[in-house]
mmCIF file of C-alpha atoms in Angstrom:
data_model
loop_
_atom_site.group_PDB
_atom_site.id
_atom_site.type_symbol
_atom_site.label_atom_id
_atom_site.label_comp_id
_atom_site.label_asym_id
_atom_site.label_seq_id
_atom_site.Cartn_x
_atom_site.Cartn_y
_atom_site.Cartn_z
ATOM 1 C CA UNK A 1 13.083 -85.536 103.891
ATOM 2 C CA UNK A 2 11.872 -84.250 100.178
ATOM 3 C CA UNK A 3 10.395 -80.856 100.573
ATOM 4 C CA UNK A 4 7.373 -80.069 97.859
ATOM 5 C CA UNK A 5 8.182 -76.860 96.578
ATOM 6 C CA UNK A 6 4.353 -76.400 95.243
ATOM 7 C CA UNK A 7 3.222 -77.351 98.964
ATOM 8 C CA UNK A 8 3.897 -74.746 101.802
ATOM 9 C CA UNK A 9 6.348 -77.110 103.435
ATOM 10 C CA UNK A 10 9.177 -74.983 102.348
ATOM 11 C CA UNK A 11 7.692 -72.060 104.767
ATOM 12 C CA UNK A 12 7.411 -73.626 107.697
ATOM 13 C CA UNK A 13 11.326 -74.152 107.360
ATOM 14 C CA UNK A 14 12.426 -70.715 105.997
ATOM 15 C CA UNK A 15 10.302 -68.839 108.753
ATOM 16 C CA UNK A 16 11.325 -71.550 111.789
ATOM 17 C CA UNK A 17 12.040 -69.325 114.341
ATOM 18 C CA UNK A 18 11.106 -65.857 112.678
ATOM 19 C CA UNK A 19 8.349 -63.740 113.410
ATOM 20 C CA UNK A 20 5.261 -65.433 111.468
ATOM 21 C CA UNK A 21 3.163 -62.244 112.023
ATOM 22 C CA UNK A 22 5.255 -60.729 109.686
ATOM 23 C CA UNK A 23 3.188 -59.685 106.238
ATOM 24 C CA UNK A 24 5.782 -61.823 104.243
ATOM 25 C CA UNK A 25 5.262 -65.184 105.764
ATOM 26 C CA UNK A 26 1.254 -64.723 104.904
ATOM 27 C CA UNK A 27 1.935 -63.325 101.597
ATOM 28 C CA UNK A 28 3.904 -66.522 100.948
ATOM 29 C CA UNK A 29 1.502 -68.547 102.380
ATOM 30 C CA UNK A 30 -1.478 -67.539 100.012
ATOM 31 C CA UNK A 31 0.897 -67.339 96.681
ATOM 32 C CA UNK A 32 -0.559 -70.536 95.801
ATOM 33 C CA UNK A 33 -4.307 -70.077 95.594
ATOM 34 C CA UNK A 34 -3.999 -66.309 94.363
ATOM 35 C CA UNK A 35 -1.953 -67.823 91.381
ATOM 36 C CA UNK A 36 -4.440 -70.709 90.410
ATOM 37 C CA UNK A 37 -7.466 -67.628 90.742
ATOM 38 C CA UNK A 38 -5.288 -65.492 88.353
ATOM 39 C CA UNK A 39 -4.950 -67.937 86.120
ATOM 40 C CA UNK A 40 -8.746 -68.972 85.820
ATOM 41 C CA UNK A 41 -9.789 -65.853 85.768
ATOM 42 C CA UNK A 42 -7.260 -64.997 83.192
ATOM 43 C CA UNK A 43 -8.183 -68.050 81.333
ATOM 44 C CA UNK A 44 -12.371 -67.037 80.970
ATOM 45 C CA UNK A 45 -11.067 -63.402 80.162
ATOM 46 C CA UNK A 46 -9.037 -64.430 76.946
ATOM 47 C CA UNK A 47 -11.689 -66.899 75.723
ATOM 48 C CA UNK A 48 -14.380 -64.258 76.015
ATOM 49 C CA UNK A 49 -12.395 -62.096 73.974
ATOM 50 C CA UNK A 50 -11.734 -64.764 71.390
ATOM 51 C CA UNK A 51 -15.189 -66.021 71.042
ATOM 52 C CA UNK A 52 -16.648 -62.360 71.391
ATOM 53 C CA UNK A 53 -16.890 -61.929 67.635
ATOM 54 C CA UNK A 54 -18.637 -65.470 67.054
ATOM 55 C CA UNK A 55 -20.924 -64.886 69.998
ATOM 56 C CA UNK A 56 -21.755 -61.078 68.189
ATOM 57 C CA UNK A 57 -22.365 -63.051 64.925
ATOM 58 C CA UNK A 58 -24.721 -65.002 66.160
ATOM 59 C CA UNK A 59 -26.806 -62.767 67.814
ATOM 60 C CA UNK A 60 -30.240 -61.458 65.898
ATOM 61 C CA UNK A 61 -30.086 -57.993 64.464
ATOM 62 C CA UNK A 62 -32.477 -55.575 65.589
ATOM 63 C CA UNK A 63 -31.848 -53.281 62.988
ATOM 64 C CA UNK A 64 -33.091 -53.397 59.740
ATOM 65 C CA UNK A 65 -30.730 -51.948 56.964
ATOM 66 C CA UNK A 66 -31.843 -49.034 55.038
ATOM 67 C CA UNK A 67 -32.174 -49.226 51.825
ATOM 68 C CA UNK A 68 -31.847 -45.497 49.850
ATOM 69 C CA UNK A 69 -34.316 -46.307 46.853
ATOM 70 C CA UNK A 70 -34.156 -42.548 45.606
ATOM 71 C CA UNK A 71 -32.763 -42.249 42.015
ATOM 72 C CA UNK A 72 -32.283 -39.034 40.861
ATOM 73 C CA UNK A 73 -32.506 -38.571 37.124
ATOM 74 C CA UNK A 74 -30.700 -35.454 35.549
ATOM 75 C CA UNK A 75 -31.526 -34.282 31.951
ATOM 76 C CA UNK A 76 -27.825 -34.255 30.053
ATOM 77 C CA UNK A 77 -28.034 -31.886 26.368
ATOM 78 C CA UNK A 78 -26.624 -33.308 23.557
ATOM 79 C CA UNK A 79 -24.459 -31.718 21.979
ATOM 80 C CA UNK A 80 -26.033 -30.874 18.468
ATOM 81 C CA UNK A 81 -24.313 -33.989 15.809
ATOM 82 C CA UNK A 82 -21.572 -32.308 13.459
ATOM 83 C CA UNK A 83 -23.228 -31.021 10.584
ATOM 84 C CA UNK A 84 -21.420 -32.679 7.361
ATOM 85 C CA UNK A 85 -19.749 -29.915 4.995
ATOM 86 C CA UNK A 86 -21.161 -29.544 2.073
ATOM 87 C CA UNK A 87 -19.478 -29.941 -0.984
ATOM 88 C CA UNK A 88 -18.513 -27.378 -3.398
ATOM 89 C CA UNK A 89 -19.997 -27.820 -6.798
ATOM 90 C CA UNK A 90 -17.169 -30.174 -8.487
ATOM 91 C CA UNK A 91 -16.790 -30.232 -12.548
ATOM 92 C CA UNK A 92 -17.604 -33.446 -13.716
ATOM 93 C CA UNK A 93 -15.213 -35.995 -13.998
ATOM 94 C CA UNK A 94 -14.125 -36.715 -17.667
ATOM 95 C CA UNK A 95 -15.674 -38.670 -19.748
ATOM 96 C CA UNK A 96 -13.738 -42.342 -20.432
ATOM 97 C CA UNK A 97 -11.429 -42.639 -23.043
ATOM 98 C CA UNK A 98 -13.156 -43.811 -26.400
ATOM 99 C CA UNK A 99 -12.278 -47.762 -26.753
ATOM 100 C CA UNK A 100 -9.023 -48.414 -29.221
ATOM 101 C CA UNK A 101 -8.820 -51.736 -31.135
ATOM 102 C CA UNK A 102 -6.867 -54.057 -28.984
ATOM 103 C CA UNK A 103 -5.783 -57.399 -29.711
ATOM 104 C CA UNK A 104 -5.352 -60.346 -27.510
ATOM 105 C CA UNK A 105 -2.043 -60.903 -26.553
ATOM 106 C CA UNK A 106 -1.798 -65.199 -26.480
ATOM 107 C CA UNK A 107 1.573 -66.399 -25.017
ATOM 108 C CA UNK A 108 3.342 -68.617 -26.945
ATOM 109 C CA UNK A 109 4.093 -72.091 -26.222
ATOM 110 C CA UNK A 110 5.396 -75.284 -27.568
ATOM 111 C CA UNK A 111 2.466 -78.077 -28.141
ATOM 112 C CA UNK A 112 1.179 -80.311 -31.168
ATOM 113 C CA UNK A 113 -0.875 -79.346 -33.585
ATOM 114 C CA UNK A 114 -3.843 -80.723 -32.402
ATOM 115 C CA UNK A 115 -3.524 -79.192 -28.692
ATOM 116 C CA UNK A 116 -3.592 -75.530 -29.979
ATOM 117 C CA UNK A 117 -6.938 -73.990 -28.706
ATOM 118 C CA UNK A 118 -5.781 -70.722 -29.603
ATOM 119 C CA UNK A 119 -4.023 -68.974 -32.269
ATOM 120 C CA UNK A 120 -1.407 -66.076 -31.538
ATOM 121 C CA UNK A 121 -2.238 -62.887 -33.596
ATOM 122 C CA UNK A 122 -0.888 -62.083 -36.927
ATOM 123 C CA UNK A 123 1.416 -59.321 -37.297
ATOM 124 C CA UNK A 124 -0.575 -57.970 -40.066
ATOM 125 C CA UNK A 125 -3.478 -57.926 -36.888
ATOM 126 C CA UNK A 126 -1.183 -55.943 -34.485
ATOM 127 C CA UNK A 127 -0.361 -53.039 -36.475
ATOM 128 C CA UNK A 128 -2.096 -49.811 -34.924
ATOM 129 C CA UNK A 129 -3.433 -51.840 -32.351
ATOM 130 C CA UNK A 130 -2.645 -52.368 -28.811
ATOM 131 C CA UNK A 131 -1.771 -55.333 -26.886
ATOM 132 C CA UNK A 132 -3.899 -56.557 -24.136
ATOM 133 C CA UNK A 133 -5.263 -59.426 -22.385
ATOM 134 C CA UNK A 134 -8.410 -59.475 -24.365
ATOM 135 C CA UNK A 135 -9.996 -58.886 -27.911
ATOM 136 C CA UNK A 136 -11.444 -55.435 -27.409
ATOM 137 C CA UNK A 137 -13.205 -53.702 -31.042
ATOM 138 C CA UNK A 138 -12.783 -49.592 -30.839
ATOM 139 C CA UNK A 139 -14.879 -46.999 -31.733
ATOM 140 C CA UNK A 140 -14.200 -45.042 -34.824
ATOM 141 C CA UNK A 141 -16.711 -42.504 -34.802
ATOM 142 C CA UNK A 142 -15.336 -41.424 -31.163
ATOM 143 C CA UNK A 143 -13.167 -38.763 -30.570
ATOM 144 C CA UNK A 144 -9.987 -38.467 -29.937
ATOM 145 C CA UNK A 145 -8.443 -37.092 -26.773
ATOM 146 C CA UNK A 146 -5.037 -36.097 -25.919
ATOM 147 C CA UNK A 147 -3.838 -36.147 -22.219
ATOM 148 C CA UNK A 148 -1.813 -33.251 -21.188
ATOM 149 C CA UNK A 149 1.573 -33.452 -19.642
ATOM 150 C CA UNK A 150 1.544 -32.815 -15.967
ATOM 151 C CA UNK A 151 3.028 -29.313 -14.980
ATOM 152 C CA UNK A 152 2.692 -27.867 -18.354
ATOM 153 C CA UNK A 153 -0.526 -25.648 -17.389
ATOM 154 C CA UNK A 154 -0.715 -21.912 -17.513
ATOM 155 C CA UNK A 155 1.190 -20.436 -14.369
ATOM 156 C CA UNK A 156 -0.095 -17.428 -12.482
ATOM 157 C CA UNK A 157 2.294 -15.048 -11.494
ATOM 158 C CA UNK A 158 2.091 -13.956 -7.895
ATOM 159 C CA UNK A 159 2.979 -10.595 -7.406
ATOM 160 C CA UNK A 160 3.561 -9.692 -3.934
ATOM 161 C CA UNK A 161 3.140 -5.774 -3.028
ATOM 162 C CA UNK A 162 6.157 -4.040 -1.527
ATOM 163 C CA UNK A 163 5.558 -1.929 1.227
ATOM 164 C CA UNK A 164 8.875 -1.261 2.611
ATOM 165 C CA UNK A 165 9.510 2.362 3.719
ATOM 166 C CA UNK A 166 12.602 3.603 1.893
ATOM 167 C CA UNK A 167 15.309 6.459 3.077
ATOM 168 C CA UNK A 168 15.539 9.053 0.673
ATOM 169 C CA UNK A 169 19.516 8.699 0.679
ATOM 170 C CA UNK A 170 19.203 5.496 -1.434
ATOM 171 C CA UNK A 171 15.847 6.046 -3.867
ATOM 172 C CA UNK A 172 16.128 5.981 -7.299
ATOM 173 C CA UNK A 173 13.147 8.654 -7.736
ATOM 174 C CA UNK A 174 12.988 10.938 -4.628
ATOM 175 C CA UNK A 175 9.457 12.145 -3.408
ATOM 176 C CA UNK A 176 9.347 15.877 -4.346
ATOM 177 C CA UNK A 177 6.414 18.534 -3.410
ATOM 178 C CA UNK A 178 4.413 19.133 -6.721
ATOM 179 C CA UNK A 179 6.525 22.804 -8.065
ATOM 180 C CA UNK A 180 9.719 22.020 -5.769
ATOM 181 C CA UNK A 181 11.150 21.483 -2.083
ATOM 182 C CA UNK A 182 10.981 25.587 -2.034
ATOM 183 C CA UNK A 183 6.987 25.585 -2.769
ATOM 184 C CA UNK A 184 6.731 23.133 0.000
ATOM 185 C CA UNK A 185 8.892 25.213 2.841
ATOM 186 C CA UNK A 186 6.785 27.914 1.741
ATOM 187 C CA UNK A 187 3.632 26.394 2.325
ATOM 188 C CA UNK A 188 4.956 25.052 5.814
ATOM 189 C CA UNK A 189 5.718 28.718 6.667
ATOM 190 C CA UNK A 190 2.607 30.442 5.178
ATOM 191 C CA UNK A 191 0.044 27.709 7.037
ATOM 192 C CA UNK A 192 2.457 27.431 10.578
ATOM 193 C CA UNK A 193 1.572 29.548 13.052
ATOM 194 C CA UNK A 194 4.317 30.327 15.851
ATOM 195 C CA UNK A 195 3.468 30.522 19.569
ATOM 196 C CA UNK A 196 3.074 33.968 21.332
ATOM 197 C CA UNK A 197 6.448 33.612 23.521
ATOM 198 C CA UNK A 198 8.765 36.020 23.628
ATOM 199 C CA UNK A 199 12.242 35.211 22.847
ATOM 200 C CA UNK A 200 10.978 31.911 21.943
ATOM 201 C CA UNK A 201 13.747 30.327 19.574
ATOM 202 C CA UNK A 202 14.551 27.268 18.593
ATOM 203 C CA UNK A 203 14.265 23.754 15.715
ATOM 204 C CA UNK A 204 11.293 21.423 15.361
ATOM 205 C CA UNK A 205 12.556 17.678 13.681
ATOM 206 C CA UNK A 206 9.101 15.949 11.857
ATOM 207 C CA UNK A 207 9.511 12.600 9.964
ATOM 208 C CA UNK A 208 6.573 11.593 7.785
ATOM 209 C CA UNK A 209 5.984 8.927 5.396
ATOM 210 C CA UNK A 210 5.400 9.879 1.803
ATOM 211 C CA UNK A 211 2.943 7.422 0.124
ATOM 212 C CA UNK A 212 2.721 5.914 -2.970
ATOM 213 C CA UNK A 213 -0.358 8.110 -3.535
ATOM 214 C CA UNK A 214 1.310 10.565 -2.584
ATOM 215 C CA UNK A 215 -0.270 11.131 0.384
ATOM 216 C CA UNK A 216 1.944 12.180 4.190
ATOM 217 C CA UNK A 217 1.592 9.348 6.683
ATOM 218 C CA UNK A 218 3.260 8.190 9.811
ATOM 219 C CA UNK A 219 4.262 11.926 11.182
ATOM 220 C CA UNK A 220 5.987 12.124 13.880
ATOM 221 C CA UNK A 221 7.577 14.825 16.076
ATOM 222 C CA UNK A 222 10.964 13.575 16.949
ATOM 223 C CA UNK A 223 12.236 16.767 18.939
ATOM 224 C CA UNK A 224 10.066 20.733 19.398
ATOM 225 C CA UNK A 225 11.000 23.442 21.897
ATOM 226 C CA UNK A 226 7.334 23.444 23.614
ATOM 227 C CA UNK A 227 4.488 25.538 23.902
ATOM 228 C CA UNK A 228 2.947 22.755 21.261
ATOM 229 C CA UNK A 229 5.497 23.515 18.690
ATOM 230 C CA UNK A 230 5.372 19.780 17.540
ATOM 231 C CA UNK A 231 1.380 19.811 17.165
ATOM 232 C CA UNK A 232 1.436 22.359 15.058
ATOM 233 C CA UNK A 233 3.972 21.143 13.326
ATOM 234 C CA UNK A 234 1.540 17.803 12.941
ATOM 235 C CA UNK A 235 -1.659 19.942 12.083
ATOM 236 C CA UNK A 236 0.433 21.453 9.432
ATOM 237 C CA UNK A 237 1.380 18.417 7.738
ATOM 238 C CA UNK A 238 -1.977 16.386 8.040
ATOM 239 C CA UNK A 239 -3.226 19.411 5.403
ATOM 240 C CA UNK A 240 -0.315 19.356 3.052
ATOM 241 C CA UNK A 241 -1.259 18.622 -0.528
ATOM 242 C CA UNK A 242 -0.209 15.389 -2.005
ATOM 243 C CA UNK A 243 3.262 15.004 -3.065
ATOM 244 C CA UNK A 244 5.008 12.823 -6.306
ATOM 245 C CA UNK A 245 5.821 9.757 -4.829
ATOM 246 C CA UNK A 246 9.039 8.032 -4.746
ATOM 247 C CA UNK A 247 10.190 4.987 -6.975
ATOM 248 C CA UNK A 248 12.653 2.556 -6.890
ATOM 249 C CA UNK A 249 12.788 -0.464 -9.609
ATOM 250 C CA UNK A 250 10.022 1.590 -11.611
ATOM 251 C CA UNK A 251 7.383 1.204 -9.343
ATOM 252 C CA UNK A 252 6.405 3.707 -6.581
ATOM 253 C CA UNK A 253 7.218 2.928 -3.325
ATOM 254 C CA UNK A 254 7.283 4.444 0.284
ATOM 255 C CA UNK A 255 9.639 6.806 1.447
ATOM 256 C CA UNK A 256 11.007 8.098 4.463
ATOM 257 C CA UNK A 257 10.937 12.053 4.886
ATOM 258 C CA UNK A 258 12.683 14.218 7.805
ATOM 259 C CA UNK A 259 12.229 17.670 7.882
ATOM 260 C CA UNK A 260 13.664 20.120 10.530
ATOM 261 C CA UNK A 261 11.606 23.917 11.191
ATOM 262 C CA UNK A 262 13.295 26.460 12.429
ATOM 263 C CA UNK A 263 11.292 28.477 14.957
ATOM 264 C CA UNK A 264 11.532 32.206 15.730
ATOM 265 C CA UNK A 265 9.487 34.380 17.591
ATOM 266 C CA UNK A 266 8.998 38.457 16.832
ATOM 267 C CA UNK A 267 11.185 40.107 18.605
#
């Protein structure tokens, strides 16, 4: 006896003598027609979703698209067009050179006497003439005009200004205070007035700049003992009278000056 395994023969044998009423045997029993449902069903399922964007195609749209027809138009400036330079007032160009008698230069060339067209110029015809590729007749009233040689025009000397500041230990011609070094400490001590401190003792160091006008520049206090020893010291200098100014090579120059004052207070 051939058992169909699609039929439910096969039950009938397995559960022979077993409790039917078992949930198993009716599970088995109805494996048949629940497959066959899942497989329809599962069948309409998949060709929905495969025909769902044909079906959405097809359907009218309700909608209407909209359609933004608002053009904005926004005013762009130009930059203003490049204004050309304008051209400095050039000489004139020269005038042409006058015209010089110049004689056609014909090539010479073997043919018969009755083929020459052209005769080649006498040597009588050449002299003080030039050679060219035409007959050209000067001008003897015109006047003659040498060109000069390039790089043989006058040369201006540049003279560049030296403003170097110059230590007095290596000047030819050192600065010096108009009647001597001892006018000038005495006009430092005459115009310099010392602080009201007792027991107030002590060196000021000033470095100035002597000019070539003479004049003091650049001071500087490099070292005081307080109690605005160094601004007088500055004040002092700022109303000195013009010194002789230093020179090196012949020609005046600027020089470095130190000078130390030596501070004492009234005892």
């Amino acid at each position: 006896m051939k058992l169909d395994i699609i039929k439910n023969q096969w039950l009938d044998i397995v559960f022979e003598g077993r409790n039917k009423i078992y949930g198993a045997y009716e599970l088995r029993k109805s494996n048949t027609k629940t497959t066959v449902r899942s497989l329809i069903i599962g069948s309409i399922v998949f060709s929905l979703a495969v025909a769902a964007p044909l079906i959405a195609s097809l359907l009218p749209n309700s909608e209407e698209e909209v359609v933004d027809n608002d053009i904005k138009i926004t005013t762009v400036k130009l930059p203003p067009k490049p204004k050309e330079p304008v051209k400095p007032n050039l000489p004139p160009p020269p005038p042409p050179p006058p015209k010089v008698d110049q004689v056609k230069f014909v090539k010479p060339v073997v043919a018969k006497t009755e083929e020459i067209t052209e005769e080649p110029p006498k040597i009588v015809d050449l002299k003080e003439k030039k050679i060219g590729s035409e007959t050209i007749k000067g001008d003897p009233d015109a006047v003659l005009t040498v060109d000069e040689p390039v790089g043989k025009g006058p040369v201006a000397e540049i003279v560049q200004e030296d403003n170097n500041v110059y230590n007095t230990a290596g000047i030819e011609v050192k600065p010096d205070f108009p009647g001597g070094m001892e006018k000038f400490y005495k006009f430092v001590g005459n115009n310099y007035k010392t602080p009201e401190e007792e027991g107030l003792k002590g060196k000021v160091y000033v470095t100035f700049v002597v000019e070539k006008d003479g004049s003091l520049t650049d001071i500087k206090v490099l070292r005081d003992i307080g109690y605005g020893t160094g601004a007088e010291a500055i004040r002092v200098l700022k109303k000195c009278p013009k010194w002789t100014p230093g020179e090196q090579n012949g020609k005046k120059v600027r020089v470095l000056y130190s000078l130390p004052i030596t501070i004492q207070s009234a005892e």
